mmCIF file of C-alpha atoms and ligand atoms in Angstrom:
data_model
loop_
_atom_site.group_PDB
_atom_site.id
_atom_site.type_symbol
_atom_site.label_atom_id
_atom_site.label_comp_id
_atom_site.label_asym_id
_atom_site.label_seq_id
_atom_site.Cartn_x
_atom_site.Cartn_y
_atom_site.Cartn_z
ATOM 1 C CA MET A 1 107.474 112.670 108.136
ATOM 2 C CA GLU A 2 105.964 113.745 111.412
ATOM 3 C CA ILE A 3 102.728 112.308 112.732
ATOM 4 C CA HIS A 4 100.822 114.175 115.407
ATOM 5 C CA THR A 5 97.586 112.772 116.800
ATOM 6 C CA ILE A 6 95.138 115.346 118.162
ATOM 7 C CA GLY A 7 92.544 112.720 119.038
ATOM 8 C CA SER A 8 91.846 109.077 118.257
ATOM 9 C CA SER A 9 88.831 107.214 119.645
ATOM 10 C CA SER A 10 85.141 106.668 118.941
ATOM 11 C CA THR A 11 84.528 110.154 120.350
ATOM 12 C CA GLY A 12 86.802 111.830 117.827
ATOM 13 C CA ASN A 13 89.669 111.452 115.389
ATOM 14 C CA CYS A 14 92.136 113.918 113.917
ATOM 15 C CA HIS A 15 95.805 113.561 112.963
ATOM 16 C CA LYS A 16 98.294 115.921 111.370
ATOM 17 C CA ILE A 17 101.022 114.604 109.098
ATOM 18 C CA ASP A 18 103.820 116.879 107.970
ATOM 19 C CA ASP A 19 106.799 116.272 105.665
ATOM 20 C CA SER A 20 108.155 119.810 106.312
ATOM 21 C CA GLN A 21 106.834 121.006 102.918
ATOM 22 C CA THR A 22 103.172 120.033 103.222
ATOM 23 C CA ALA A 23 100.950 119.389 106.211
ATOM 24 C CA LEU A 24 97.700 117.446 106.004
ATOM 25 C CA LEU A 25 94.927 116.620 108.407
ATOM 26 C CA ILE A 26 93.625 113.078 108.391
ATOM 27 C CA GLU A 27 90.013 113.328 109.670
ATOM 28 C CA CYS A 28 88.419 116.296 111.427
ATOM 29 C CA GLY A 29 86.119 114.433 113.817
ATOM 30 C CA LEU A 30 86.563 116.548 116.941
ATOM 31 C CA PRO A 31 85.085 119.816 118.146
ATOM 32 C CA PHE A 32 86.958 122.450 116.121
ATOM 33 C CA LYS A 33 88.224 124.102 119.317
ATOM 34 C CA LYS A 34 90.074 120.917 120.164
ATOM 35 C CA ILE A 35 91.560 120.666 116.668
ATOM 36 C CA LEU A 36 92.696 124.300 116.862
ATOM 37 C CA SER A 37 94.364 123.802 120.216
ATOM 38 C CA GLY A 38 96.056 120.645 118.852
ATOM 39 C CA LEU A 39 97.445 122.783 116.031
ATOM 40 C CA ASN A 40 98.627 125.528 118.428
ATOM 41 C CA TYR A 41 95.974 127.816 116.910
ATOM 42 C CA ASP A 42 97.801 127.916 113.581
ATOM 43 C CA THR A 43 96.103 126.387 110.541
ATOM 44 C CA SER A 44 98.104 128.362 107.987
ATOM 45 C CA ASP A 45 100.365 125.432 107.068
ATOM 46 C CA ILE A 46 97.543 122.893 106.562
ATOM 47 C CA HIS A 47 97.058 122.144 102.859
ATOM 48 C CA GLY A 48 94.079 119.799 103.061
ATOM 49 C CA CYS A 49 92.009 117.401 105.145
ATOM 50 C CA ILE A 50 91.339 113.850 103.966
ATOM 51 C CA ILE A 51 88.289 112.169 105.486
ATOM 52 C CA SER A 52 87.694 108.408 105.602
ATOM 53 C CA HIS A 53 83.924 108.394 106.148
ATOM 54 C CA ALA A 54 80.836 110.295 107.262
ATOM 55 C CA HIS A 55 80.636 109.318 110.929
ATOM 56 C CA GLY A 56 80.815 112.330 113.240
ATOM 57 C CA ASP A 57 83.930 111.067 115.002
ATOM 58 C CA HIS A 58 85.730 111.483 111.638
ATOM 59 C CA CYS A 59 84.157 114.623 110.131
ATOM 60 C CA GLU A 60 82.414 116.667 112.854
ATOM 61 C CA ALA A 61 84.376 119.893 112.202
ATOM 62 C CA ILE A 62 84.194 119.841 108.388
ATOM 63 C CA ASN A 63 82.413 123.240 108.091
ATOM 64 C CA GLU A 64 84.951 124.993 110.306
ATOM 65 C CA VAL A 65 87.870 123.322 108.516
ATOM 66 C CA ILE A 66 86.548 124.455 105.118
ATOM 67 C CA ALA A 67 85.981 127.942 106.589
ATOM 68 C CA GLU A 68 89.736 128.052 107.312
ATOM 69 C CA SER A 69 90.292 127.678 103.532
ATOM 70 C CA ILE A 70 91.418 124.070 103.981
ATOM 71 C CA PRO A 71 89.959 121.872 101.230
ATOM 72 C CA CYS A 72 88.365 118.631 102.452
ATOM 73 C CA PHE A 73 88.522 115.372 100.477
ATOM 74 C CA ALA A 74 86.060 112.459 100.729
ATOM 75 C CA SER A 75 84.309 109.917 98.493
ATOM 76 C CA THR A 76 81.010 110.587 96.692
ATOM 77 C CA GLY A 77 79.157 108.069 98.860
ATOM 78 C CA GLU A 78 80.393 109.624 102.101
ATOM 79 C CA ILE A 79 79.734 113.201 100.924
ATOM 80 C CA SER A 80 76.167 112.123 100.046
ATOM 81 C CA LEU A 81 75.742 110.655 103.525
ATOM 82 C CA MET A 82 77.074 113.872 105.121
ATOM 83 C CA ARG A 83 74.568 115.805 103.016
ATOM 84 C CA ALA A 84 71.740 113.458 104.039
ATOM 85 C CA LYS A 85 72.686 114.074 107.681
ATOM 86 C CA ASN A 86 72.448 117.843 107.055
ATOM 87 C CA LEU A 87 76.035 118.266 108.122
ATOM 88 C CA PHE A 88 76.872 121.045 105.677
ATOM 89 C CA LYS A 89 76.130 124.632 106.607
ATOM 90 C CA LYS A 90 76.605 125.746 102.976
ATOM 91 C CA ASP A 91 76.795 124.415 99.436
ATOM 92 C CA TYR A 92 80.511 124.074 98.941
ATOM 93 C CA SER A 93 82.271 124.369 95.599
ATOM 94 C CA ASP A 94 84.194 121.393 94.190
ATOM 95 C CA SER A 95 87.486 123.022 95.103
ATOM 96 C CA ARG A 96 86.574 123.249 98.804
ATOM 97 C CA LEU A 97 84.832 119.899 99.127
ATOM 98 C CA VAL A 98 86.684 117.606 96.763
ATOM 99 C CA THR A 99 85.362 114.224 95.631
ATOM 100 C CA ILE A 100 87.938 111.446 95.577
ATOM 101 C CA VAL A 101 87.687 107.928 94.210
ATOM 102 C CA ALA A 102 89.190 104.658 95.443
ATOM 103 C CA GLY A 103 92.135 103.650 93.275
ATOM 104 C CA LYS A 104 92.626 107.137 91.790
ATOM 105 C CA GLN A 105 95.619 108.937 93.229
ATOM 106 C CA PHE A 106 95.740 112.695 93.705
ATOM 107 C CA LYS A 107 98.251 115.234 94.937
ATOM 108 C CA VAL A 108 98.161 117.749 97.746
ATOM 109 C CA GLY A 109 101.421 119.695 97.824
ATOM 110 C CA THR A 110 104.264 117.212 98.136
ATOM 111 C CA PHE A 111 101.957 114.309 99.071
ATOM 112 C CA THR A 112 100.584 111.803 96.584
ATOM 113 C CA ILE A 113 97.546 110.119 98.096
ATOM 114 C CA LYS A 114 95.941 106.926 96.868
ATOM 115 C CA PRO A 115 92.580 106.197 98.498
ATOM 116 C CA PHE A 116 91.414 102.595 98.732
ATOM 117 C CA ASN A 117 88.196 100.842 99.776
ATOM 118 C CA VAL A 118 87.758 99.625 103.312
ATOM 119 C CA SER A 119 84.915 97.744 105.004
ATOM 120 C CA HIS A 120 82.640 99.681 107.393
ATOM 121 C CA SER A 121 78.955 100.469 107.887
ATOM 122 C CA THR A 122 78.853 103.552 105.592
ATOM 123 C CA PRO A 123 78.427 103.709 101.777
ATOM 124 C CA GLU A 124 81.976 104.300 100.510
ATOM 125 C CA PRO A 125 84.586 104.491 103.274
ATOM 126 C CA LEU A 126 88.257 104.911 102.361
ATOM 127 C CA GLY A 127 91.725 104.250 103.685
ATOM 128 C CA PHE A 128 94.750 106.205 102.460
ATOM 129 C CA TYR A 129 98.163 105.192 101.101
ATOM 130 C CA ILE A 130 100.268 108.318 101.182
ATOM 131 C CA LYS A 131 103.683 109.048 99.718
ATOM 132 C CA SER A 132 105.743 112.119 100.501
ATOM 133 C CA ASN A 133 107.613 113.177 97.388
ATOM 134 C CA HIS A 134 109.792 115.323 99.625
ATOM 135 C CA THR A 135 111.027 112.672 102.092
ATOM 136 C CA ASN A 136 110.285 109.677 99.849
ATOM 137 C CA GLU A 137 108.428 108.018 102.743
ATOM 138 C CA ARG A 138 105.179 106.068 102.612
ATOM 139 C CA LEU A 139 102.391 105.842 105.127
ATOM 140 C CA VAL A 140 99.205 103.822 105.268
ATOM 141 C CA TYR A 141 96.140 104.946 107.233
ATOM 142 C CA LEU A 142 93.433 102.390 107.993
ATOM 143 C CA CYS A 143 90.644 103.113 110.435
ATOM 144 C CA ASP A 144 87.064 101.930 110.990
ATOM 145 C CA THR A 145 87.403 98.774 108.939
ATOM 146 C CA SER A 146 87.397 95.151 109.999
ATOM 147 C CA TYR A 147 90.242 94.087 107.680
ATOM 148 C CA SER A 148 92.325 95.177 104.718
ATOM 149 C CA LYS A 149 92.059 93.424 101.380
ATOM 150 C CA TYR A 150 95.245 95.140 100.212
ATOM 151 C CA ILE A 151 98.911 95.100 101.131
ATOM 152 C CA PHE A 152 101.110 98.155 100.728
ATOM 153 C CA PRO A 153 104.680 98.235 99.440
ATOM 154 C CA GLY A 154 107.573 100.206 100.927
ATOM 155 C CA LEU A 155 105.865 101.381 104.102
ATOM 156 C CA ASP A 156 107.693 103.667 106.564
ATOM 157 C CA TYR A 157 104.729 104.396 108.837
ATOM 158 C CA ILE A 158 101.601 102.431 109.638
ATOM 159 C CA MET A 159 98.565 104.053 111.202
ATOM 160 C CA VAL A 160 96.059 101.301 111.871
ATOM 161 C CA GLU A 161 93.008 100.966 114.038
ATOM 162 C CA CYS A 162 93.333 98.453 116.876
ATOM 163 C CA ASN A 163 89.884 98.784 118.357
ATOM 164 C CA TYR A 164 89.431 95.677 120.473
ATOM 165 C CA ASP A 165 90.773 92.431 121.743
ATOM 166 C CA GLU A 166 88.514 89.736 120.226
ATOM 167 C CA THR A 167 88.343 87.751 123.470
ATOM 168 C CA MET A 168 87.301 90.841 125.466
ATOM 169 C CA VAL A 169 84.378 91.361 123.064
ATOM 170 C CA GLU A 170 83.433 87.664 123.153
ATOM 171 C CA ASN A 171 83.561 87.612 126.966
ATOM 172 C CA ASN A 172 81.465 90.763 127.479
ATOM 173 C CA GLU A 173 78.214 89.317 128.804
ATOM 174 C CA GLN A 174 76.427 92.654 128.559
ATOM 175 C CA LEU A 175 76.541 92.500 124.752
ATOM 176 C CA ASN A 176 74.067 90.449 122.740
ATOM 177 C CA LYS A 177 75.085 88.581 119.599
ATOM 178 C CA LYS A 178 74.085 91.428 117.291
ATOM 179 C CA ALA A 179 76.078 94.030 119.226
ATOM 180 C CA LYS A 180 79.116 91.755 119.165
ATOM 181 C CA GLU A 181 78.728 91.250 115.416
ATOM 182 C CA HIS A 182 78.565 95.009 114.913
ATOM 183 C CA ILE A 183 81.898 95.508 116.676
ATOM 184 C CA LEU A 184 83.619 92.548 115.074
ATOM 185 C CA THR A 185 82.594 93.376 111.499
ATOM 186 C CA GLY A 186 83.124 97.165 111.418
ATOM 187 C CA HIS A 187 86.396 97.623 113.257
ATOM 188 C CA PHE A 188 89.932 96.265 113.332
ATOM 189 C CA GLY A 189 90.706 93.903 116.222
ATOM 190 C CA LEU A 190 94.094 92.919 117.609
ATOM 191 C CA GLN A 191 94.285 89.613 115.715
ATOM 192 C CA ASN A 192 93.355 91.267 112.404
ATOM 193 C CA VAL A 193 95.996 93.932 113.013
ATOM 194 C CA LYS A 194 98.576 91.192 113.544
ATOM 195 C CA ASP A 195 97.440 89.407 110.358
ATOM 196 C CA PHE A 196 97.653 92.698 108.464
ATOM 197 C CA LEU A 197 101.177 93.404 109.749
ATOM 198 C CA GLU A 198 102.194 89.828 108.976
ATOM 199 C CA ALA A 199 101.001 90.208 105.370
ATOM 200 C CA ASN A 200 103.019 93.383 104.717
ATOM 201 C CA ASP A 201 106.730 93.945 104.223
ATOM 202 C CA LEU A 202 107.749 95.823 107.371
ATOM 203 C CA SER A 203 111.466 96.061 106.623
ATOM 204 C CA ARG A 204 111.398 99.867 106.217
ATOM 205 C CA VAL A 205 108.782 100.544 108.889
ATOM 206 C CA LYS A 206 109.918 103.086 111.486
ATOM 207 C CA CYS A 207 106.830 103.165 113.643
ATOM 208 C CA ILE A 208 103.382 101.615 114.029
ATOM 209 C CA HIS A 209 100.604 103.831 115.393
ATOM 210 C CA LEU A 210 97.613 102.012 116.880
ATOM 211 C CA LEU A 211 94.429 104.064 116.546
ATOM 212 C CA HIS A 212 90.834 104.287 117.765
ATOM 213 C CA LEU A 213 91.135 101.974 120.820
ATOM 214 C CA SER A 214 87.786 101.059 122.342
ATOM 215 C CA SER A 215 87.207 102.227 125.899
ATOM 216 C CA ARG A 216 85.581 98.897 126.832
ATOM 217 C CA HIS A 217 87.406 96.225 124.857
ATOM 218 C CA SER A 218 91.012 97.282 124.591
ATOM 219 C CA ASP A 219 94.152 97.061 126.682
ATOM 220 C CA ALA A 220 96.657 99.635 125.418
ATOM 221 C CA GLU A 221 99.651 98.232 127.284
ATOM 222 C CA LYS A 222 98.969 94.677 126.118
ATOM 223 C CA PHE A 223 98.455 95.778 122.483
ATOM 224 C CA LYS A 224 101.681 97.784 122.520
ATOM 225 C CA LYS A 225 103.732 95.049 124.158
ATOM 226 C CA GLU A 226 102.448 92.211 121.947
ATOM 227 C CA ILE A 227 102.878 94.079 118.664
ATOM 228 C CA GLN A 228 106.276 95.447 119.601
ATOM 229 C CA GLU A 229 107.495 91.985 120.592
ATOM 230 C CA GLU A 230 105.994 90.188 117.627
ATOM 231 C CA PHE A 231 107.102 92.623 114.923
ATOM 232 C CA GLY A 232 110.177 94.275 116.479
ATOM 233 C CA LYS A 233 109.008 97.808 115.658
ATOM 234 C CA PRO A 234 108.268 100.764 117.920
ATOM 235 C CA VAL A 235 104.540 101.086 118.661
ATOM 236 C CA ILE A 236 102.740 104.281 119.626
ATOM 237 C CA ILE A 237 99.246 104.144 121.098
ATOM 238 C CA ALA A 238 97.475 107.164 119.609
ATOM 239 C CA PRO A 239 96.243 109.421 122.425
ATOM 240 C CA LYS A 240 92.488 109.543 122.912
HETATM 241 ZN ZN1 LIG B 301 85.281 105.934 114.171
HETATM 242 ZN ZN1 LIG B 302 82.837 104.875 111.759
#
């Protein structure tokens, strides 16, 4: 499976995964121009776009993506929030804007996708456990959540948010208690990422992608070095 990050930060997220039979977008939270250029101006191989939640940095380009005949998938709660934010330029049919439910797996081409609940500040955010039936590989995608209540068997690839270093947030004197709480409860920090990796069987894991690094409270080199050393797996810092 190939993983290509077009953008990953609080200003925008979009990844393409491809098992050579099916290609999927995870999130479309960038200006569509940027997504197009990340895809070399060719969307013809993209079979769908799965969206974790209704924040703009994860779904900004949803109208343009649907206009390219790429169905978008999100939970009822997040679609309702997108509607409440007047994000949709049209009323889309169920086949273009598809409702998905935590715990209920669905297929897009050769991928079987099982969404699961995560913890964030929106109504019904999701993470994704994805299996390629072509390569027999498994991937987990977890972003904009403070922790994971699940573990995932047989993983080959891990895409996990590593937003901040807890001590950098604690030591930031410009933040009041409430602002600190907001960061610490809605996003994955370095220690939680380590706990998550510790809890999972990493024996098959080929690569760990760290996503959505904060511009103020992260240290990409430190994150990469510590996780590589502690878990003995290659680490890629997703490009902003
Ligand atoms: Zn985000
Ligand atoms: Zn968010």
